[in-house]
Each structure stands twice: as structure tokens, then as C-alpha cells.
CSV table of C-alpha atoms in Angstrom, one decimal:
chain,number,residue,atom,x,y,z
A,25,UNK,CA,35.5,-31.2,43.5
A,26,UNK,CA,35.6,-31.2,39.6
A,27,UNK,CA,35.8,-27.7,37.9
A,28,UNK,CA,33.2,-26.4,35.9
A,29,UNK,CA,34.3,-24.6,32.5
A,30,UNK,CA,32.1,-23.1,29.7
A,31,UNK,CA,35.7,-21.9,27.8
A,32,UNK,CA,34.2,-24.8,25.1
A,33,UNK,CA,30.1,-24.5,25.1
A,34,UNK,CA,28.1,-27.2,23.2
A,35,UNK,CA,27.6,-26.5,19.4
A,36,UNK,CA,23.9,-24.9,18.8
A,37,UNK,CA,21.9,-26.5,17.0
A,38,UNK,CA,19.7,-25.0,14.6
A,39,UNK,CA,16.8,-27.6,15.2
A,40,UNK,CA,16.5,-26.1,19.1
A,41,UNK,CA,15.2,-23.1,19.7
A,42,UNK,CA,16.1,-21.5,22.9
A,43,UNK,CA,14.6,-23.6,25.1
A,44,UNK,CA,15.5,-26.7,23.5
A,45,UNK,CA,12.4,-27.7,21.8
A,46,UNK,CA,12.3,-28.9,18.6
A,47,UNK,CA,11.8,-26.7,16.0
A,48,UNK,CA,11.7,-26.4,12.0
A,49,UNK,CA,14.4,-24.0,11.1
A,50,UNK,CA,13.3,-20.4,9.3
A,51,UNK,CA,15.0,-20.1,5.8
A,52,UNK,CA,13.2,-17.4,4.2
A,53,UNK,CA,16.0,-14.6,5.0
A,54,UNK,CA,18.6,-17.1,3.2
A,55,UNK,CA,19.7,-16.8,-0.8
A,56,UNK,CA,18.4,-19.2,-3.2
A,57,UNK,CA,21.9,-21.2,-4.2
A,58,UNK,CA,22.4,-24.6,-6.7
A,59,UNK,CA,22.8,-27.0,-3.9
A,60,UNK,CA,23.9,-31.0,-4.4
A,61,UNK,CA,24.1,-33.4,-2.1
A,62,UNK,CA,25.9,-36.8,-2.5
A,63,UNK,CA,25.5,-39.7,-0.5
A,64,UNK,CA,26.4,-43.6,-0.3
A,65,UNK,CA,26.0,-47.0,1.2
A,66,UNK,CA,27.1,-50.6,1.1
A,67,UNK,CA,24.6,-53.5,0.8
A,68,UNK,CA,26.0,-56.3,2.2
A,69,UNK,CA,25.3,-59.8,0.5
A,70,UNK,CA,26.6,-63.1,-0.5
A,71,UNK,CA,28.1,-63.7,-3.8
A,72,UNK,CA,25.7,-66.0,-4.9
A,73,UNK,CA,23.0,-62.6,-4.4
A,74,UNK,CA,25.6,-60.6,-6.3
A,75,UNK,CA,26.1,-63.0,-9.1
A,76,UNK,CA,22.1,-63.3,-9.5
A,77,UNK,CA,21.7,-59.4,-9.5
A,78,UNK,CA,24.3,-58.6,-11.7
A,79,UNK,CA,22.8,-61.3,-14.2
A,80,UNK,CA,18.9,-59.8,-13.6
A,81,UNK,CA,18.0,-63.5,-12.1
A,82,UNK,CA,16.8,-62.8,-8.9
A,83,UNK,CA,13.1,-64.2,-8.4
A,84,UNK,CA,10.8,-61.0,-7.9
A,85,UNK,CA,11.1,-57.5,-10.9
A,86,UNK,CA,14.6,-55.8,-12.1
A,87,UNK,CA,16.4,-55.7,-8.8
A,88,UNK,CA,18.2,-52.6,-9.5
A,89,UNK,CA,15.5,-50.7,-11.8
A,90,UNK,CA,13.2,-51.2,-8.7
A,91,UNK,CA,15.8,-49.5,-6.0
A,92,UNK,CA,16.7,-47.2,-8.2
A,93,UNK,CA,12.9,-45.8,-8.4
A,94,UNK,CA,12.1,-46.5,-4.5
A,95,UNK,CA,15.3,-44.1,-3.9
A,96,UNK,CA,14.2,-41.3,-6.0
A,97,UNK,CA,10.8,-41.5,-4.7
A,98,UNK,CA,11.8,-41.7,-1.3
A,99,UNK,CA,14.5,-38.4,-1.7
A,100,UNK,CA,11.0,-36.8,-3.7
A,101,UNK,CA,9.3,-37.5,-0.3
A,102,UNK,CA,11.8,-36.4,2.6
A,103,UNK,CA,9.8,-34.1,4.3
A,104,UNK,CA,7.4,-36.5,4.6
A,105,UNK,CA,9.3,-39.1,6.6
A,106,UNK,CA,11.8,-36.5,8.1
A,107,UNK,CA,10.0,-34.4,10.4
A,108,UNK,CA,11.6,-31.1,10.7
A,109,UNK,CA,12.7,-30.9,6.8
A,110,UNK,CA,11.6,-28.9,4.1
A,111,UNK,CA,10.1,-29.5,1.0
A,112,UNK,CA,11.8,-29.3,-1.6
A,113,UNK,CA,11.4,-29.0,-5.6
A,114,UNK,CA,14.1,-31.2,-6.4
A,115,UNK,CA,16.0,-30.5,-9.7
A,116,UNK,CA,17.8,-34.3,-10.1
A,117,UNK,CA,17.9,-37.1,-8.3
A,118,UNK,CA,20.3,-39.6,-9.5
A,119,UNK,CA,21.2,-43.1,-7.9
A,120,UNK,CA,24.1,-45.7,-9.3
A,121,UNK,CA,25.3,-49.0,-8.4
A,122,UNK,CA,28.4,-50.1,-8.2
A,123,UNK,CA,29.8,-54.0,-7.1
A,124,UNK,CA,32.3,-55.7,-5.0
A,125,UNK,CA,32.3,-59.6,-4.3
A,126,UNK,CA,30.2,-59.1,-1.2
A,127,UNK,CA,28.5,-55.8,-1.8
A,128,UNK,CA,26.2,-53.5,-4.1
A,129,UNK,CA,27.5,-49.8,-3.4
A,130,UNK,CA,24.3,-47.5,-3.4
A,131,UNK,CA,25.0,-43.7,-4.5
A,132,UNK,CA,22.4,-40.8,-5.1
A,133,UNK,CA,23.3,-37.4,-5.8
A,134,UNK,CA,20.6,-34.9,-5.1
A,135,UNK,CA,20.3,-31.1,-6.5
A,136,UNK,CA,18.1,-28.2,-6.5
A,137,UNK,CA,17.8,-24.6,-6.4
A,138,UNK,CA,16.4,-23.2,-2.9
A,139,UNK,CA,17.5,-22.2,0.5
A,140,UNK,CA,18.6,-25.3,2.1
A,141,UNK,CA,20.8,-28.0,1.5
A,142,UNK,CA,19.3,-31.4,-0.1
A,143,UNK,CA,21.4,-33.6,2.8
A,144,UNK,CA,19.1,-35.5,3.8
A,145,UNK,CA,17.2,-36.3,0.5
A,146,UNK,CA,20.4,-38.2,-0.5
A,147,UNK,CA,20.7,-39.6,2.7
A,148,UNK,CA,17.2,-40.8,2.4
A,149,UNK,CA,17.7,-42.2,-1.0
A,150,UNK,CA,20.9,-44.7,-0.4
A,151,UNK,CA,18.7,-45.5,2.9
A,152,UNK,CA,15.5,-46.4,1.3
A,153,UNK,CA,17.3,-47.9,-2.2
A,154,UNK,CA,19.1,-50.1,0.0
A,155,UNK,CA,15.7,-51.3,2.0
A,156,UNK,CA,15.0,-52.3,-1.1
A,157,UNK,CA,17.4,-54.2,-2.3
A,158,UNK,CA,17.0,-55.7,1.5
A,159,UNK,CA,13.2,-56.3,0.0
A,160,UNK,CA,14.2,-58.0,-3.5
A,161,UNK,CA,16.9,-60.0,-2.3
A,162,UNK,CA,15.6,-61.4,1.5
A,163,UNK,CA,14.3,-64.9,-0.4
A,164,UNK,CA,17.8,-65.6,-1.0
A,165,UNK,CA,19.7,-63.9,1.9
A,166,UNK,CA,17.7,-62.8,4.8
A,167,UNK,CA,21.0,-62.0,6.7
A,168,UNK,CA,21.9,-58.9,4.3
A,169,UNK,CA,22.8,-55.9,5.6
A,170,UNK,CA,23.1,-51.8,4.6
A,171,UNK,CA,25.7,-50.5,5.8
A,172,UNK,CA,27.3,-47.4,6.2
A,173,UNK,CA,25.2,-44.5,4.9
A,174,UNK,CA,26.7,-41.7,4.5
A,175,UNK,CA,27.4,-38.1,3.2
A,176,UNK,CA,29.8,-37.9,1.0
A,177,UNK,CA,29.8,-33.9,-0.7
A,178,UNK,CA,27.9,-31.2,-0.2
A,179,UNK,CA,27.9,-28.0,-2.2
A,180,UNK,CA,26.0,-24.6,-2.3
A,181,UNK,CA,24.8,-22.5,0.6
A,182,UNK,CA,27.0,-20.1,3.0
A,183,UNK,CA,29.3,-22.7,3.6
A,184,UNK,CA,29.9,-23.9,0.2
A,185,UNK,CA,31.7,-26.9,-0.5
A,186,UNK,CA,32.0,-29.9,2.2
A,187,UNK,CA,33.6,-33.1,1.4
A,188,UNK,CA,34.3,-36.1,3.9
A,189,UNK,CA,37.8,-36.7,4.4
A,190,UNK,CA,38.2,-40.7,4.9
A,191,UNK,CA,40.0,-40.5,8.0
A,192,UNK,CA,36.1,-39.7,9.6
A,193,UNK,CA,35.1,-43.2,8.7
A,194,UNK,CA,35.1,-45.3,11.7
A,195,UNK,CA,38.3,-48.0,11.1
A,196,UNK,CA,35.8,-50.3,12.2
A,197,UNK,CA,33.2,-49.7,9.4
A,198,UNK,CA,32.2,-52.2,6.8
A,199,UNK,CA,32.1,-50.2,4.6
A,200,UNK,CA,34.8,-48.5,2.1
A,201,UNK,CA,35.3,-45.3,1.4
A,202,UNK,CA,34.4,-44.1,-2.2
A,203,UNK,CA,37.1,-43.1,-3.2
A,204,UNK,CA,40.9,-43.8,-2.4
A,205,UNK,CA,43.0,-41.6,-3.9
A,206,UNK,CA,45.3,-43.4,-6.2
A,207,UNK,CA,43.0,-46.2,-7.4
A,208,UNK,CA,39.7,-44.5,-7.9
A,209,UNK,CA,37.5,-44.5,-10.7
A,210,UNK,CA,34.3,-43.6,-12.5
A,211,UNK,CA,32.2,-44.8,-14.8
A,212,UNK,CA,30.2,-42.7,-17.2
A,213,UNK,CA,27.5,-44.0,-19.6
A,214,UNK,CA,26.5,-41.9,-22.6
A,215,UNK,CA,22.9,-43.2,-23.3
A,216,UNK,CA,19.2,-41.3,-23.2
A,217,UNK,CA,17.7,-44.1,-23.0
A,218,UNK,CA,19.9,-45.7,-20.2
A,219,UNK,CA,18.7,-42.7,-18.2
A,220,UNK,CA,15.3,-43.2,-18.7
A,221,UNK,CA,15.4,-46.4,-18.1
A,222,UNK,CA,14.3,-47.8,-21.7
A,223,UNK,CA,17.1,-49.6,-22.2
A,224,UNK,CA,19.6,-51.7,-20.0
A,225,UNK,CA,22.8,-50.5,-19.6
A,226,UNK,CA,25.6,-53.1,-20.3
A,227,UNK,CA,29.2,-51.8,-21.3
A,228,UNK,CA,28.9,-49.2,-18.0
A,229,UNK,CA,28.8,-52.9,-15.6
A,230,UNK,CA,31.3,-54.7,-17.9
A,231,UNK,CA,33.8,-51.2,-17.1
A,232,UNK,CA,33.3,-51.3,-13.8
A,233,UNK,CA,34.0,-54.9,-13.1
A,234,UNK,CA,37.2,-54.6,-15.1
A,235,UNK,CA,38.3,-51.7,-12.9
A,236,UNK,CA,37.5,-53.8,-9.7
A,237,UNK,CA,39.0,-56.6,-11.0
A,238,UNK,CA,42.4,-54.2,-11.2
A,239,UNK,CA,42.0,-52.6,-7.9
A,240,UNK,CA,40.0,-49.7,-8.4
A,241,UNK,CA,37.4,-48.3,-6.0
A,242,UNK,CA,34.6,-47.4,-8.4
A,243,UNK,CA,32.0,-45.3,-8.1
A,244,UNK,CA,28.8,-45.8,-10.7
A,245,UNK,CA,28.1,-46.3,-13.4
A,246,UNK,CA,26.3,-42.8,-14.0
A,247,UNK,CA,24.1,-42.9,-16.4
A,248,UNK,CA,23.2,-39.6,-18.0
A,249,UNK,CA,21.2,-39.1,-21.4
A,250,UNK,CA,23.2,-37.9,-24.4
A,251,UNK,CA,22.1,-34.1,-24.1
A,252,UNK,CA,23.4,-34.3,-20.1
A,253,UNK,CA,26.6,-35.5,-20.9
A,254,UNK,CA,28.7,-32.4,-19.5
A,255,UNK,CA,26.4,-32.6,-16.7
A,256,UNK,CA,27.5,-36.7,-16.1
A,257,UNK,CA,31.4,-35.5,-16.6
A,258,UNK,CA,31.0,-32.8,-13.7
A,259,UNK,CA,29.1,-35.4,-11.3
A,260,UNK,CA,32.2,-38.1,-12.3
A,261,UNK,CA,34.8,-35.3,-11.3
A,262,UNK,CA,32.9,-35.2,-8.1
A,263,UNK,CA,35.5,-36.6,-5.7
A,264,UNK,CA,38.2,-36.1,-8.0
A,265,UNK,CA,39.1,-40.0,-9.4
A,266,UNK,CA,42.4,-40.7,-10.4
A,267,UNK,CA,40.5,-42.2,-14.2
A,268,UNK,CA,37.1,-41.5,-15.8
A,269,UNK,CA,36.0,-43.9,-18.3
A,270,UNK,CA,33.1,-42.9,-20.2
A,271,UNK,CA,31.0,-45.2,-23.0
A,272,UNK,CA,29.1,-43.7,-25.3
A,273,UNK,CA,28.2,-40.5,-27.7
A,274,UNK,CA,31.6,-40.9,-29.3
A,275,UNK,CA,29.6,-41.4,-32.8
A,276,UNK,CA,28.4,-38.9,-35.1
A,277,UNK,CA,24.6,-39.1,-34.3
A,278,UNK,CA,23.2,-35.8,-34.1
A,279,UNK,CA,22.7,-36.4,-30.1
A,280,UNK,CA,26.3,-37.7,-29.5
A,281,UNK,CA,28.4,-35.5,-27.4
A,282,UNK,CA,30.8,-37.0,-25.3
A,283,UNK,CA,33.7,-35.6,-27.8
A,284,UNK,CA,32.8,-31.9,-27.2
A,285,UNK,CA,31.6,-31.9,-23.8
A,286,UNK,CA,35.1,-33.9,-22.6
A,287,UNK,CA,37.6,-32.0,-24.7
A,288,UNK,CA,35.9,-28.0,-23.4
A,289,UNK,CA,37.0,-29.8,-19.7
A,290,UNK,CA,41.0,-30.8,-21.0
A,291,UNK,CA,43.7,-29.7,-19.8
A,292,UNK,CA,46.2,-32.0,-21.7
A,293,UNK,CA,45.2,-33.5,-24.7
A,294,UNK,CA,46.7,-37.2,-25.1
A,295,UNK,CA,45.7,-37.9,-28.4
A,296,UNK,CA,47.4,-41.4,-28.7
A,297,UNK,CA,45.2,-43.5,-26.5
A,298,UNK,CA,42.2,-42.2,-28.3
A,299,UNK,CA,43.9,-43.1,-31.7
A,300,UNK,CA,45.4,-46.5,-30.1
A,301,UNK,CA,41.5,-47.2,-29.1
A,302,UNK,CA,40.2,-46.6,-33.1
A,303,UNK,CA,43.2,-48.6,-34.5
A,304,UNK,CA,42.1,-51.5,-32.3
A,305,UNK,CA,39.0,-51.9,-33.2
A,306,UNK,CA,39.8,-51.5,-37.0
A,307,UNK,CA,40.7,-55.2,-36.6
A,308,UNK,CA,36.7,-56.4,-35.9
A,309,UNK,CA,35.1,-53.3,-37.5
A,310,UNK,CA,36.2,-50.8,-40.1
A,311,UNK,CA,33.2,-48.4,-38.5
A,312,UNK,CA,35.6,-48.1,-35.4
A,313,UNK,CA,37.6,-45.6,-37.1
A,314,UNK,CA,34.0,-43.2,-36.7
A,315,UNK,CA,34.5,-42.9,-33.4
A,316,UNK,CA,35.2,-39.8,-32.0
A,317,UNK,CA,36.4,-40.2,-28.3
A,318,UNK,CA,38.9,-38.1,-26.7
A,319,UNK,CA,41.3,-38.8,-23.9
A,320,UNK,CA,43.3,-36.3,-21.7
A,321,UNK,CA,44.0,-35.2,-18.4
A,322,UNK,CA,41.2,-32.9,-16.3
A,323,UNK,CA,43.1,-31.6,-13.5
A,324,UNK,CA,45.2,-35.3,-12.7
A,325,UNK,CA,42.1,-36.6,-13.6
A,326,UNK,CA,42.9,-39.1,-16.7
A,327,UNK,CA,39.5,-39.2,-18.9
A,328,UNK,CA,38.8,-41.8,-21.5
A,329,UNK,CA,36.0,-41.9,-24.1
A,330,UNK,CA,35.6,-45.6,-25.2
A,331,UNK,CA,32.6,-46.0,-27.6
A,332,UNK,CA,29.0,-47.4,-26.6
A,333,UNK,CA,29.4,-50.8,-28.2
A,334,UNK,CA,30.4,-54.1,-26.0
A,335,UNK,CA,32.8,-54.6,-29.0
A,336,UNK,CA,34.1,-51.1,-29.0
A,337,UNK,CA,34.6,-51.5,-24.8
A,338,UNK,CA,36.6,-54.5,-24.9
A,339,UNK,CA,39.1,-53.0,-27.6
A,340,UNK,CA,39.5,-49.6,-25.2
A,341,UNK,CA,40.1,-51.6,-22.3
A,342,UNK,CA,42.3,-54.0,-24.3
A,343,UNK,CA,44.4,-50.9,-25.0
A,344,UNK,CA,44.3,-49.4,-21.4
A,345,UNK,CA,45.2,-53.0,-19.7
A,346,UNK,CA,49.0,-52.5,-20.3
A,347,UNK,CA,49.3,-49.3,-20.0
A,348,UNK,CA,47.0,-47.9,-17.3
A,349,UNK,CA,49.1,-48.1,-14.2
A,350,UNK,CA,52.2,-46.8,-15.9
A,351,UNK,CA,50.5,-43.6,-16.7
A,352,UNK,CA,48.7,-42.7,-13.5
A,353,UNK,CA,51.7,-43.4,-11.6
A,354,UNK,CA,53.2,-40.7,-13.8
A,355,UNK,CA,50.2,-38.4,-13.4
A,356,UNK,CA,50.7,-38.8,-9.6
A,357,UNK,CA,54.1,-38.0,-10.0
A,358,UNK,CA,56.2,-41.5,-9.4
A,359,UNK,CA,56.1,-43.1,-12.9
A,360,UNK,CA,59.5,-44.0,-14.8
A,361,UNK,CA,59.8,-41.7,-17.6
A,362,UNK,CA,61.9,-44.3,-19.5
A,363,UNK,CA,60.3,-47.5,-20.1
């Protein structure tokens, strides 16, 4: 006869009360903390509904524009479709796209001040951003797919700081992980009126195809407004990339502020990329040497400004192309110190 133990009881869960009915959980006697909440997903397409995205030719509205607003309306409305959640007065709600040959990555970071966790209004945003996509794109692929949502970070709350190692991924998922440790990268974009949607955002796309094109897992761009910049640099550190590449706010507009909010994060200056970036574009421009971008290391975190113009980004990458993989193999520790 098989042996009955209770040495490892099942976890409770805080939906159950003690009879096991459903219940919504009773937060008042918990602190109000910052709390964020990031979360992704993989739409899964052809190429030819890649390529027609990522050149704003698709049939119906602006593909993107249009998940990107179903997301944050959906994460605005959790408790609505989620039965036992809270509501919640939502601080940010942010939601970037990155691409692979096969797929659109959907990420949304959620924040607020309160006295429960914004999970599952980042969950809810990938989901509902990628039924859109699902939406925009079915005329020319009805056999897409979203794949893969996920948690990715948490912060705030008793427990503080959760972050998914990898190895949880099922091997069997189609979808990658965010970020891989030695080839990961973010994109930040510098423009107010990127973030408010006003303008379309074209050196953040044109960055993060060159990084895929190399090997890099990216994640974004994020687009942030000028003012937010320090803001945009924390939620790029999220995850800790091995490079951030920011474009943007590297002029001397009153409202450009990439520079200062970059260089109070350093913690080794490395002065000659930034100054190998300016001479570059001297050679189409003599405005290039106005630019004010930094580059350094944030933790082994290797940050580059490059400025906001398409111009401006293909003379940074230009100047990364030959040397990028030298230096964060050295920054990892297993660069050659003598070539």
C-alpha cells in the first residue's frame, strides 16, 4: 500500500481561502511600494508579414501604433477581464517591438505605486498587443501565432526583486529568451514626440536590425520622451544587456538630455568611442562635432549615445562595427589585451 506523507504540503494559494473557494485577496494591511512589472511575447509570422510591417505596408492602420494602444488599454483594464485582480492607478505603461526574421517580440513594462504587484497588467498587455497584431496581420497570414508570454522582472513589494532565470523556459518553447547574456542588447530612443506617438521613430528600428543582423538578442526600441530619459536608461538596464545604444538628445536643445542623464549612471568613462563617433560624422556634416554623446561602462554594461539623425546612426554604428565584439569580450573578461 503506498505511504501517505504531508513532510511537503501543497503551496497555499492566496486566491483560496480556507475552503478552497475563490477569493479576491485583502491588501489593505500591506505598504504602498513602486512596483514594475515586465513582460514579453513572440508573434510568430512569415517574412513576407515582417517585411510589410516593418515598412508600415500592411493593408488595414499603423500595425504597430495600433498594438501598441490595444496593449496599454488592455493593462489600463485588467481587472476588468481578470476576475480576482485589483484595480489599479497605473503610473506607466510602456510596450516595444522588437524583430527577428520570423517574429515581432512584444514587451510591456507596467509600474505603479500601490499594494500589489502589476503582473498581470503586463501580462495582459503582450497578450492583448499580440491579438492584435493577430487582428492587423490575419489577411496575409492567418496561420500566425503568439507565443510564449511571459514574465520577465518583477520589482517592489515584500519580496522585492524577481527575475526569470532562462533555464525556466521550456527547451521546447518557440520562443527566445530576452536576453542571453553575452549578446544582448537595448535600444533606447531619445524623442518626446516618439513617445507620444507624433512622430515615427526610425533610427531606433534601423539599430536594432543592425544588432540582429550581428547576433544580438534585442530588446526594444524604448522609446521615452526627452524629459524621461533617465527613466528610459533604468528600464534598458533592466535585465542587465551586455550594450545599450541610445539615439537621441545628444544636441544642445534645451530638452536634450541623454549626455547628463548617461554620464550621472558611469562607471568608466570611455571617451574615445564618443570622440571616434563626432570625427566620423565630421566627414558628411561639420554639425556632427555638436553632438554631445557619451559612452562608458554601467556596471559591464557598455552604453553608447549615437545622435538622433539617420545620418548621425549610420556613422556610430560605422564606428562600433569593428570594434564592438573586441570590447565586450574584454568587458566579459576574455578579450586580448594586445591587438
Amino acid at each position: 500500500m503506498a505511504t501517505v506523507t504531508t513532510e511537503n504540503p501543497q503551496p497555499h494559494l492566496s486566491h483560496l481561502d480556507d475552503q478552497g473557494r475563490a477569493r479576491m485577496v485583502d491588501v489593505a494591511h500591506k505598504k504602498e511600494t513602486s512596483r514594475t512589472a515586465v513582460a514579453a511575447g513572440e508573434f510568430v509570422t512569415t517574412a513576407e508579414v515582417i517585411a510589410l510591417v516593418r515598412a508600415d505596408d500592411m493593408p488595414k492602420a499603423d500595425v504597430l501604433a495600433t498594438a501598441r494602444i490595444a496593449g496599454i488599454s488592455a493593462a489600463k483594464r485588467t481587472s476588468e477581464l481578470i476576475p480576482l485582480c485589483h484595480q489599479l492607478a497605473l503610473s506607466s505603461v510602456k510596450i516595444s517591438f522588437g524583430f527577428t526574421e520570423s517574429t515581432i517580440t512584444v514587451e510591456a513594462t507596467a509600474r505603479t505605486t500601490g499594494r500589489t504587484g502589476v503582473e498581470m497588467e503586463a501580462l495582459t498587455a503582450v497578450a492583448v498587443a499580440g491579438l492584435t497584431l493577430h487582428d492587423m496581420v490575419k489577411a496575409v497570414d492567418p496561420g500566425a501565432s503568439m507565443n510564449g508570454v511571459r514574465l520577465i522582472t518583477k520589482d517592489g513589494g515584500k519580496h522585492g526583486h524577481w527575475q526569470r532565470d532562462d533555464a525556466e523556459d521550456s527547451p521546447d518553447s518557440v520562443a527566445a529568451p530576452i536576453f542571453e547574456s553575452s549578446r544582448s542588447a537595448a535600444v533606447l530612443v531619445a524623442s518626446t514626440g516618439g513617445a507620444r506617438g507624433t512622430r515615427p521613430d526610425t533610427t531606433g528600428p534601423a539599430i536594432a536590425a543592425w544588432l540582429t543582423d550581428r547576433g544580438f538578442t534585442v530588446r526594444g526600441p524604448l522609446v521615452y520622451a526627452d524629459a524621461d530619459i533617465s527613466a528610459g536608461l533604468h528600464d534598458a538596464l533592466a535585465g542587465d544587456p551586455s550594450l545599450i545604444v541610445s539615439t537621441g538628445g545628444t544636441g544642445v536643445s534645451p530638452t536634450d538630455a541623454t549626455p547628463e542623464a548617461t554620464a550621472a549612471l558611469l562607471d568608466i568613462d570611455m571617451p574615445g568611442i564618443a570622440d571616434a563617433i563626432r570625427t566620423r560624422g565630421t566627414s558628411a556634416t561639420p554639425h556632427a562635432v555638436l553632438s554631445r554623446g557619451v559612452s562608458g561602462l554601467i556596471g559591464r554594461t557598455l552604453v553608447v549615445n549615437l545622435p538622433g539623425s539617420p545620418g548621425g546612426v549610420k556613422d556610430g554604428l560605422s564606428v562600433l562595427d569593428p570594434l564592438l565584439d573586441h570590447v565586450l569580450a574584454q568587458i566579459a573578461g576574455g578579450g586580448p589585451h594586445d591587438e
